[in-house]
Coordinates of C-alpha atoms in Angstrom, one line a residue:
Chain C
M9 CA 70.5 -106.8 54.9
A10 CA 67.7 -106.6 52.4
Q11 CA 66.6 -103.4 50.7
H12 CA 62.9 -102.9 50.5
D13 CA 61.6 -100.1 48.2
I14 CA 58.1 -98.7 47.8
E15 CA 57.1 -96.3 45.0
I16 CA 53.8 -94.5 45.6
T17 CA 52.1 -92.4 42.9
I18 CA 49.1 -90.2 43.8
S19 CA 47.4 -88.9 40.8
K20 CA 45.6 -85.6 40.5
T21 CA 42.3 -87.4 40.6
G22 CA 43.3 -89.1 43.8
E23 CA 44.0 -92.6 42.4
V24 CA 47.0 -94.2 44.2
R25 CA 49.4 -96.7 42.7
V26 CA 51.8 -98.6 45.0
H27 CA 54.7 -100.6 43.8
V28 CA 56.6 -102.7 46.4
K29 CA 60.1 -103.8 45.3
G30 CA 62.8 -105.9 46.9
A31 CA 60.6 -107.7 49.4
K32 CA 59.9 -111.3 48.2
G33 CA 57.1 -113.7 48.7
K34 CA 54.8 -113.1 51.6
N35 CA 56.9 -110.1 52.8
C36 CA 55.7 -108.3 49.6
M37 CA 52.1 -108.9 50.5
E38 CA 52.5 -107.8 54.1
Y39 CA 53.5 -104.4 52.7
A40 CA 50.7 -104.3 50.2
K41 CA 48.1 -105.2 52.9
W42 CA 49.5 -102.6 55.3
L43 CA 49.4 -99.8 52.7
A44 CA 45.9 -100.7 51.6
Q45 CA 44.7 -100.3 55.2
I46 CA 46.3 -96.8 55.3
I47 CA 45.2 -95.6 51.9
G48 CA 41.8 -97.1 51.0
T49 CA 40.1 -99.7 48.8
V50 CA 42.1 -102.0 46.5
K51 CA 40.9 -101.6 42.9
D52 CA 43.5 -103.8 41.2
Q53 CA 46.5 -105.9 42.2
K54 CA 49.3 -107.5 40.1
L55 CA 51.9 -109.9 41.4
T56 CA 55.3 -109.7 39.6
S57 CA 58.0 -112.3 39.2
E58 CA 59.7 -111.2 42.4
Y59 CA 56.7 -112.3 44.4
Y60 CA 57.5 -115.9 43.4
E61 CA 61.2 -115.8 44.3
P62 CA 62.2 -117.5 47.5
E63 CA 61.7 -115.3 50.6
E64 CA 64.7 -114.0 52.5
K65 CA 65.7 -116.1 55.5
N66 CA 65.3 -113.1 57.6
R67 CA 61.6 -112.7 56.9
I68 CA 60.1 -109.5 58.2
D69 CA 57.1 -109.6 60.5
L70 CA 55.5 -106.3 59.6
K71 CA 52.2 -107.2 61.1
Q72 CA 53.7 -107.8 64.5
E73 CA 55.8 -104.7 64.1
L74 CA 52.8 -102.6 63.1
H75 CA 50.7 -103.9 66.0
S76 CA 53.4 -103.2 68.5
D77 CA 53.6 -99.6 67.3
D78 CA 49.9 -99.0 67.7
Chain M
M12 CA 59.2 -106.6 40.4
G13 CA 57.2 -107.4 43.6
V14 CA 53.6 -106.3 43.7
V15 CA 51.6 -103.4 42.3
I16 CA 48.3 -102.3 43.8
I17 CA 45.9 -99.6 42.6
L18 CA 43.8 -98.0 45.3
T19 CA 40.9 -95.7 45.6
P20 CA 41.7 -93.4 48.6
V21 CA 39.4 -93.2 51.6
V22 CA 39.6 -89.9 53.5
I23 CA 38.8 -90.6 57.2
G24 CA 40.3 -88.5 59.9
S25 CA 39.8 -85.9 62.6
W26 CA 39.0 -82.3 61.7
P27 CA 42.6 -81.2 62.3
L28 CA 43.9 -83.8 59.8
I29 CA 41.3 -82.8 57.2
A30 CA 42.0 -79.1 57.9
A31 CA 45.8 -79.8 57.3
A32 CA 45.0 -81.3 53.9
V33 CA 42.6 -78.5 53.0
T34 CA 45.3 -75.9 53.9
A35 CA 47.9 -77.8 51.8
A36 CA 45.5 -78.1 48.9
A37 CA 44.6 -74.4 49.2
A38 CA 48.3 -73.4 49.1
G39 CA 48.8 -75.6 46.0
L40 CA 45.9 -73.8 44.2
G41 CA 46.7 -70.3 45.4
L42 CA 43.7 -69.9 47.7
N43 CA 43.6 -67.9 50.9
V44 CA 42.4 -69.8 54.0
S45 CA 40.6 -68.8 57.2
E46 CA 38.6 -70.8 59.8
K47 CA 35.3 -69.3 60.8
V48 CA 32.1 -70.1 62.7
R49 CA 29.4 -70.9 60.1
E50 CA 27.0 -68.1 59.3
G51 CA 24.0 -67.9 56.9
L52 CA 24.3 -65.9 53.7
H53 CA 22.6 -62.5 53.7
E54 CA 19.5 -62.3 51.6
E55 CA 21.1 -60.0 48.9
E56 CA 24.0 -62.5 48.6
R57 CA 21.6 -65.4 48.1
A58 CA 19.9 -63.5 45.3
T59 CA 23.0 -62.7 43.3
E60 CA 25.4 -65.6 43.9
Q61 CA 25.4 -68.9 42.2
Q62 CA 26.1 -71.8 44.7
V63 CA 27.3 -75.4 44.1
E64 CA 27.9 -78.2 46.6
V65 CA 30.1 -81.2 46.2
E66 CA 31.0 -84.0 48.6
L67 CA 34.6 -85.1 49.1
E68 CA 34.3 -88.7 47.9
E69 CA 34.8 -91.5 50.4
S70 CA 35.3 -89.0 53.2
Q71 CA 34.4 -89.2 56.9
V72 CA 35.2 -86.5 59.5
L73 CA 35.3 -87.9 63.0
A74 CA 32.5 -86.2 65.0
E75 CA 34.2 -85.6 68.3
S76 CA 37.0 -83.8 66.6
V77 CA 35.1 -80.8 65.1
A78 CA 33.6 -77.9 67.0
S79 CA 30.0 -77.3 66.1
G80 CA 29.5 -74.8 63.3
K81 CA 33.2 -74.6 62.3
E82 CA 34.1 -74.2 58.6
L83 CA 37.2 -73.5 56.6
V84 CA 36.7 -70.6 54.1
L85 CA 38.9 -70.3 51.0
T86 CA 38.9 -67.5 48.6
K87 CA 40.4 -66.6 45.2
D88 CA 39.3 -64.3 42.4
G89 CA 35.8 -63.8 43.8
I90 CA 35.1 -67.5 44.4
T91 CA 34.5 -68.6 47.9
L92 CA 34.9 -72.3 48.9
K93 CA 33.5 -73.4 52.3
V94 CA 34.6 -76.7 53.7
T95 CA 32.4 -78.2 56.4
R96 CA 31.3 -81.5 57.9
D97 CA 27.7 -82.4 57.0
A98 CA 25.2 -84.1 59.2
R99 CA 26.3 -87.6 58.0
G100 CA 29.9 -86.8 58.8
H101 CA 31.1 -86.4 55.2
C102 CA 33.3 -83.6 54.2
K103 CA 31.3 -81.1 52.0
I104 CA 32.7 -78.3 49.8
C105 CA 30.4 -75.4 48.8
A106 CA 31.5 -73.0 46.1
S107 CA 29.9 -69.6 45.5
G108 CA 30.8 -66.4 43.6
K109 CA 29.2 -63.6 41.8
G110 CA 29.6 -63.7 38.0
Y111 CA 30.5 -67.4 37.9
S112 CA 28.3 -70.0 36.3
Q113 CA 27.2 -73.2 38.1
T114 CA 29.5 -75.2 35.8
E115 CA 32.5 -73.0 36.6
L116 CA 31.8 -73.3 40.4
K117 CA 31.3 -77.0 40.2
Q118 CA 34.6 -77.4 38.3
M119 CA 36.4 -75.4 40.9
A120 CA 34.8 -77.3 43.8
E121 CA 35.7 -80.7 42.2
Q122 CA 39.2 -79.6 41.4
F123 CA 39.7 -78.6 45.0
S124 CA 38.1 -81.7 46.3
Q125 CA 40.5 -83.9 44.4
K126 CA 43.5 -81.8 45.6
V127 CA 42.3 -82.2 49.2
S128 CA 42.1 -86.0 48.8
Q129 CA 45.6 -86.0 47.2
C130 CA 47.1 -84.0 50.0
F131 CA 45.4 -86.0 52.7
I132 CA 46.6 -89.3 51.3
Y133 CA 50.2 -87.9 50.8
N134 CA 50.3 -86.7 54.5
R135 CA 48.9 -89.9 55.9
T136 CA 51.1 -92.3 53.8
V137 CA 54.3 -90.4 54.4
T138 CA 53.7 -90.1 58.1
E139 CA 53.0 -93.9 58.4
L140 CA 56.1 -94.8 56.3
K141 CA 58.3 -92.6 58.4
K142 CA 57.0 -94.3 61.6
H143 CA 58.3 -97.5 60.2
N144 CA 61.7 -96.3 59.4
F145 CA 61.3 -95.7 55.7
Q146 CA 63.5 -93.0 54.3
T147 CA 62.7 -90.9 51.3
V148 CA 64.9 -91.6 48.3
N149 CA 63.1 -89.3 45.9
E150 CA 60.0 -87.2 45.8
D151 CA 58.6 -85.0 43.0
V152 CA 55.4 -83.6 41.4
T153 CA 55.0 -84.2 37.7
E154 CA 53.6 -81.5 35.3
D155 CA 50.1 -83.0 35.4
G156 CA 50.1 -82.6 39.2
T157 CA 50.8 -86.3 40.1
I158 CA 52.8 -86.8 43.3
R159 CA 55.5 -89.5 43.2
V160 CA 57.3 -90.7 46.3
H161 CA 60.0 -93.3 46.5
V162 CA 60.9 -94.6 50.0
R163 CA 63.3 -97.3 51.2
R164 CA 64.3 -99.2 54.3
W165 CA 66.8 -101.9 55.2
V166 CA 65.7 -105.0 56.9
D167 CA 68.1 -107.2 59.0

């Protein structure tokens, strides 16, 4: 099983910082896109080394999962 | 590791969702809350009270969800904040109070506006994360009022 972590920081002025950890490659971006839809407009985005690591074989399909929940 | 995104929040929701955020923000700032039907100010109040309006940035209150003329009224130390939906559907905060300057009222309205936005985004984000089986690992509020949430889920 893979552990996926998300750290969210909501400042007093309302700015939001989201850090996705553990999910590799495209899985990482699936989380980022999903949270952007929930929260608002993306001002900045930085990919970290984990993004470039090989994806887990058991790739999540968050999009499908999200749509099936709607 | 992973990806880091910085976002500007957009506050779009039904009146009950906005009202929940307003109530949470009021509790955080020690304000008393009541929901009323909008009334005009009496003439003597207009003459003596300063009044300032600010708009909740990037906000949209869904029209069908709010009864006409409803407003949330918050009070503390002689300052009254009224939260309403304006004609364009944006959330508006009007601050008034005897003995306060325009600057003081604007500062209070803006501080409250930011707190509402913070509470709305917190409620919305945590609700969505829980729907997708994320569990809270840690949650705290720093000295400067920043909310930090750490969630986790396991994927097969």
